[in-house]
XYZ file of C-alpha atoms in Angstrom:
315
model
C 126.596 101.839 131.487
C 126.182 97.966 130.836
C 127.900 94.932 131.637
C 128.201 92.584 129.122
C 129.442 88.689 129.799
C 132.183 87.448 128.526
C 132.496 85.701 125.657
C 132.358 81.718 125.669
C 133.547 81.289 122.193
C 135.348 83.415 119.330
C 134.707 83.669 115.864
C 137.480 84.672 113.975
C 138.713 85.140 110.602
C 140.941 82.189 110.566
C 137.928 80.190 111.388
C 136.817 77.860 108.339
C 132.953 78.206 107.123
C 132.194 74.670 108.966
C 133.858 75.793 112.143
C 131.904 79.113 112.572
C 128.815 77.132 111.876
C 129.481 74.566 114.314
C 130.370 77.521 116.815
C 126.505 79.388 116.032
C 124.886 76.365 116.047
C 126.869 74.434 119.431
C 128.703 74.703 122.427
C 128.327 77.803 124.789
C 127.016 81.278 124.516
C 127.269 84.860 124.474
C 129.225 83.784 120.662
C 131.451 86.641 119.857
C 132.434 88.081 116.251
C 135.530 89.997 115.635
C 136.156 92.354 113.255
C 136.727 90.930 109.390
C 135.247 90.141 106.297
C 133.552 86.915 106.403
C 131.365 87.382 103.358
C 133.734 84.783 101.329
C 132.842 81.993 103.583
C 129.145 82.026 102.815
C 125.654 82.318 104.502
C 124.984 80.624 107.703
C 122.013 78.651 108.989
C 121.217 79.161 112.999
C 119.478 76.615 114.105
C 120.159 76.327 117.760
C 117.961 77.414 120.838
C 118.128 79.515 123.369
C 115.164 79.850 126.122
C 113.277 83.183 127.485
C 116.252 82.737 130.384
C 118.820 82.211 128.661
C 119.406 83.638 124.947
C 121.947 82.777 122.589
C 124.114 85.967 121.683
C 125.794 86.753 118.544
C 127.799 90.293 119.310
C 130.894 92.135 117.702
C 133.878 92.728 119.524
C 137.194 94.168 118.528
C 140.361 95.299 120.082
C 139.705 98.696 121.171
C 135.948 98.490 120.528
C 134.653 102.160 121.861
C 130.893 101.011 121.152
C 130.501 102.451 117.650
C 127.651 101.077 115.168
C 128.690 99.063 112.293
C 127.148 102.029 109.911
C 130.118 104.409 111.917
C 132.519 101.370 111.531
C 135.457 101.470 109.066
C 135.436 98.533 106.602
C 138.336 97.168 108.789
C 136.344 97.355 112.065
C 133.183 95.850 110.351
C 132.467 92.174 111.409
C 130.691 91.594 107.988
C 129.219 88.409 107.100
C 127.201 87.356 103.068
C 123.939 86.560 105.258
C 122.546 85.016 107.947
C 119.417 82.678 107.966
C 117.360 81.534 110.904
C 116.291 77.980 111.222
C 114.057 77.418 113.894
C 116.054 79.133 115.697
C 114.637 81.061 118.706
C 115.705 83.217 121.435
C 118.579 84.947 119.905
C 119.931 88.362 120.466
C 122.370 89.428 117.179
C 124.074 92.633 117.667
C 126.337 95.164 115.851
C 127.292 92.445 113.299
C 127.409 93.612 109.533
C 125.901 92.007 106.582
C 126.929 93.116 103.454
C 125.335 91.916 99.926
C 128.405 93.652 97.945
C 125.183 94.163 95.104
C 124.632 90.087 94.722
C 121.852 88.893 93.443
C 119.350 86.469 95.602
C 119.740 83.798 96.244
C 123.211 84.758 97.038
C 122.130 87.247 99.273
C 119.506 86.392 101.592
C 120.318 89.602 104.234
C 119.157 88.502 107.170
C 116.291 85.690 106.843
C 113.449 84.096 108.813
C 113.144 81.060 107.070
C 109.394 79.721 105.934
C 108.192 78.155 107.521
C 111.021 78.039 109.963
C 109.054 78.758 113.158
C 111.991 81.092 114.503
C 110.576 83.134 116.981
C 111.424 85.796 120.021
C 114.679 86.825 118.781
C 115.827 90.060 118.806
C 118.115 91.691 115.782
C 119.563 94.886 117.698
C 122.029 97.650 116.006
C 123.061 95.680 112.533
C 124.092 97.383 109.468
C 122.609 95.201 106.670
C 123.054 96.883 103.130
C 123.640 96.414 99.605
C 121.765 92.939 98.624
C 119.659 92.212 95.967
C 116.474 91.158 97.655
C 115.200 92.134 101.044
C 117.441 92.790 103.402
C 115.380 91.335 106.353
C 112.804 88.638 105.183
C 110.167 87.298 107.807
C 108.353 84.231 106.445
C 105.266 82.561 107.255
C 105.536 80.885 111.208
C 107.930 83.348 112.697
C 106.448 84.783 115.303
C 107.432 87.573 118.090
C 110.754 88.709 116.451
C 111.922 92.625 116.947
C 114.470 94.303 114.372
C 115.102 97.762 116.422
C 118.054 100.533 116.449
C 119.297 99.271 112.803
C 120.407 100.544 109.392
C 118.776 98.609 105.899
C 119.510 100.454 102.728
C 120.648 100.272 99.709
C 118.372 97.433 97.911
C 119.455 97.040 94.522
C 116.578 97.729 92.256
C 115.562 95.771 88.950
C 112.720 95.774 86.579
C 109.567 93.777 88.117
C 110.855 92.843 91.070
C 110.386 94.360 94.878
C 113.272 94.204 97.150
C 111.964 95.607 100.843
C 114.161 96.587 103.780
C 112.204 94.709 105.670
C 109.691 92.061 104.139
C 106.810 90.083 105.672
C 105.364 87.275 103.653
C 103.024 84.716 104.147
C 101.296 86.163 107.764
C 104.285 86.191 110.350
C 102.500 87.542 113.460
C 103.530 90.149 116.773
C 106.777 91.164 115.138
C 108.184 94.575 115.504
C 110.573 97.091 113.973
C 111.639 99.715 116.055
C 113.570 102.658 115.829
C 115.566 101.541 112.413
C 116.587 103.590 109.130
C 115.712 102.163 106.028
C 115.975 104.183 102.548
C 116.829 102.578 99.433
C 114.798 99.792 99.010
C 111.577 99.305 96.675
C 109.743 99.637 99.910
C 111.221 100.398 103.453
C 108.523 98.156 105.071
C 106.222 95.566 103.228
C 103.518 92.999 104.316
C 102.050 90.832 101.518
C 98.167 90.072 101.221
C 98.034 87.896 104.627
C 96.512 88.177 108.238
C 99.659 89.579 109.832
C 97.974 90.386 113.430
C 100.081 92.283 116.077
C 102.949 93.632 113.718
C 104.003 97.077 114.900
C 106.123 99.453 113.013
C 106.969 101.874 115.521
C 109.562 104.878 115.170
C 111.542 104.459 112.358
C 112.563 107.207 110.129
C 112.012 105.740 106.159
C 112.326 107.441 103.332
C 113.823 107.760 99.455
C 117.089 109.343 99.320
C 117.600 112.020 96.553
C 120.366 109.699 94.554
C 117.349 107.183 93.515
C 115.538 110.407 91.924
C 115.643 110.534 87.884
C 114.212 111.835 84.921
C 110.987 108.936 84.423
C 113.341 107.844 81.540
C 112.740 104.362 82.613
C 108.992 103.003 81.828
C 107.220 106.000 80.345
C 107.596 109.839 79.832
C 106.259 111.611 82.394
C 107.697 114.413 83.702
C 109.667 113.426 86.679
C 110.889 113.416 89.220
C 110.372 109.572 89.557
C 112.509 107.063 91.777
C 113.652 103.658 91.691
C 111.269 102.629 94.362
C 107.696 101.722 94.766
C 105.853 103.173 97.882
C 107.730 103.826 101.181
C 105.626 101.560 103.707
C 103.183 99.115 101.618
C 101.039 96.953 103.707
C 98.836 94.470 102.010
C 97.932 92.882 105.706
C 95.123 92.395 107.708
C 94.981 92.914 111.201
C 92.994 91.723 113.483
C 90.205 93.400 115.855
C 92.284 92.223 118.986
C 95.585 92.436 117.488
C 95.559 95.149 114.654
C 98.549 96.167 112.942
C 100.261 99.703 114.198
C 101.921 101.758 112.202
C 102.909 104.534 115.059
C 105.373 107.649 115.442
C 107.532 106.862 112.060
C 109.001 109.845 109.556
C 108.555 108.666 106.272
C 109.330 111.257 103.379
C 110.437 111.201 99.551
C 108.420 108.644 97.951
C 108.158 109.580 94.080
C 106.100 107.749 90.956
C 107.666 104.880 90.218
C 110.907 104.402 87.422
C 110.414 100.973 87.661
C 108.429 98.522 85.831
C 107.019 96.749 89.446
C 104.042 93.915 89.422
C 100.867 96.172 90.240
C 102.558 99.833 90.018
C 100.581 102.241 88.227
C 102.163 102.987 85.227
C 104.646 105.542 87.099
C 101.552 107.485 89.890
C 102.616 105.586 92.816
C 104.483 107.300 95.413
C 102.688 107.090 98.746
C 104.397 107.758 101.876
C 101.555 104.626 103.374
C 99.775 102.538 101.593
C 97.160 100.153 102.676
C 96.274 97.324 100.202
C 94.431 94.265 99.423
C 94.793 91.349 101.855
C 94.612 88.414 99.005
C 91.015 88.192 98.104
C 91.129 91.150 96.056
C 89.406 92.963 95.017
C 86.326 91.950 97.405
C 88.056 92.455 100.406
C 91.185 94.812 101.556
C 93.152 95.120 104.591
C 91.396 95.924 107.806
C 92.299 96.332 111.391
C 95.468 98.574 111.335
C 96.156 101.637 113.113
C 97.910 104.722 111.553
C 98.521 107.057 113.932
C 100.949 110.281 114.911
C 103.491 109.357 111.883
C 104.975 112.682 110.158
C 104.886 112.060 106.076
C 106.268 114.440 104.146
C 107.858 115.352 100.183
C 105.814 112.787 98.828
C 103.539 112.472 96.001
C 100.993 110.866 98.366
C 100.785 110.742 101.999
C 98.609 107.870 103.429
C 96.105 106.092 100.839
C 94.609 103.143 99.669
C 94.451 101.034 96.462
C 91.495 98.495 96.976
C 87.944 99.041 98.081
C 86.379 97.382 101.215
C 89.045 98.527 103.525
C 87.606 98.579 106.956
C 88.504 99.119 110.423
């Protein structure tokens, strides 16, 4: 049992776009969302503050709300938003909210978005549904710092020739976050860090994997026998930890990666299909990533369990 405070202001349907920005962004907090589609009224920018003392809240509410997740939640119950980008924006907590893609294409969709280099740090992104975007559904740019993405659902990518679209994607060397306890399936890759130091990022718990419905014949790119799938590799991490602050990659269930279907910069002409992958860190091919720690994960049904695509990995 929790207590939760009561709400000092309402977001509603009835609320224009400018009103329910100027609600996120001023004025008093916990910020509650009811139930309704949103997604017509655009992404929002957070820019606002909270402190270590005093977060900013962003929650769901609903008449009759008995606690369910938004992945549980019929469409009328959803509070589901286009996307949501952070600004500099630090000390948040955003909870049970929905965000929907509805199969846009980026930049439409941004998902859910740590802008770079934004410097939005210590915020905390706890039981979201965010689904059906074309691009990542959780992006973490260069200069945000200390966020946690834990107890969510991020599926359902849509895929496209020569492109990656991640359920979660680190670019540019965010450091300390963490993703905890979240499904992802669907997605070129469930997790992905691109060639940069990306020190203290833990990926803890999560269950990832390829679900059957992304399987097909290799018709795509070349003739193998298949089966092949829509994806890349499950969890790809091109990073570079550091000897103090290595990269974890701890008690996850990661299962169904296949060869590629997909014509994606660097796959390998359809024998991907790793469960893990570890990867150059930028300087390639002199140098790979380094410092990272894969321990007690299950990986399973997959062409490939853990493995590596550069030389000079170390550490």
């Amino acid at each position: 049992t929790y207590v939760t405070a009561a709400c000092a202001q309402t977001i509603t349907t009835a609320d224009s776009a400018a009103t329910i920005s100027s609600k996120l962004n001023t004025g008093s907090s916990p910020i509650c969302m009811e139930n309704g589609d949103y997604s017509a009224k655009g992404v929002f920018t957070i820019t606002a503050d909270g402190t270590a003392g005093a977060r900013r809240v962003l929650r769901y509410i609903r008449s009759g709300d008995n606690g369910d997740m938004p992945w549980n939640q019929s469409a009328a119950n959803k509070a589901k938003m286009r996307g949501i980008i952070m600004n500099s924006a630090n000390f948040w907590i955003i909870h049970r909210i929905t965000i929907d893609g509805d199969g846009n294409a980026h930049p439409t969709f941004n998902g859910l978005e740590f802008l770079e280099p934004g410097n939005s740090d210590n915020n905390i992104v706890d039981s979201v549904l965010i689904e059906d975007g074309e691009y990542n559904m959780v992006t973490i740019g260069a200069g945000n710092d200390s966020n946690t993405v834990q107890n969510s659902v991020l599926r359902d990518c849509s895929s496209a020739a020569s492109q990656d679209f991640n359920a979660i994607g680190h670019f540019g060397g965010p450091s300390n976050n963490h993703h905890v306890n979240n499904e992802m399936y669907g997605c070129t890759h469930s997790m992905y860090i691109s060639e940069h130091v990306a020190g203290g990022t833990v990926f803890e718990n999560n269950d990832a994997y390829v679900p059957t419905s992304l399987y097909s014949n290799c018709s795509g790119n070349f003739t193998t026998a298949g089966p092949c799938a829509a994806t890349e590799d499950i969890a790809g991490f091109k990073s570079t930890g550091e000897q103090s602050n290595p990269v974890k990659i701890i008690h996850n269930r990661i299962w169904g990666a296949r060869k590629t279907d997909l014509n994606l910069p660097g796959s390998l002409s359809g024998t991907d299909g790793f469960g893990i992958i570890l990867s150059n860190n930028g300087n390639v091919p002199t140098d790979g990533s380094k410092y990272t720690l894969i321990q007690n994960n299950i990986v399973f049904d997959s062409q490939l369990g853990i493995g590596d695509f550069w030389p000079n990995l170390h550490h």
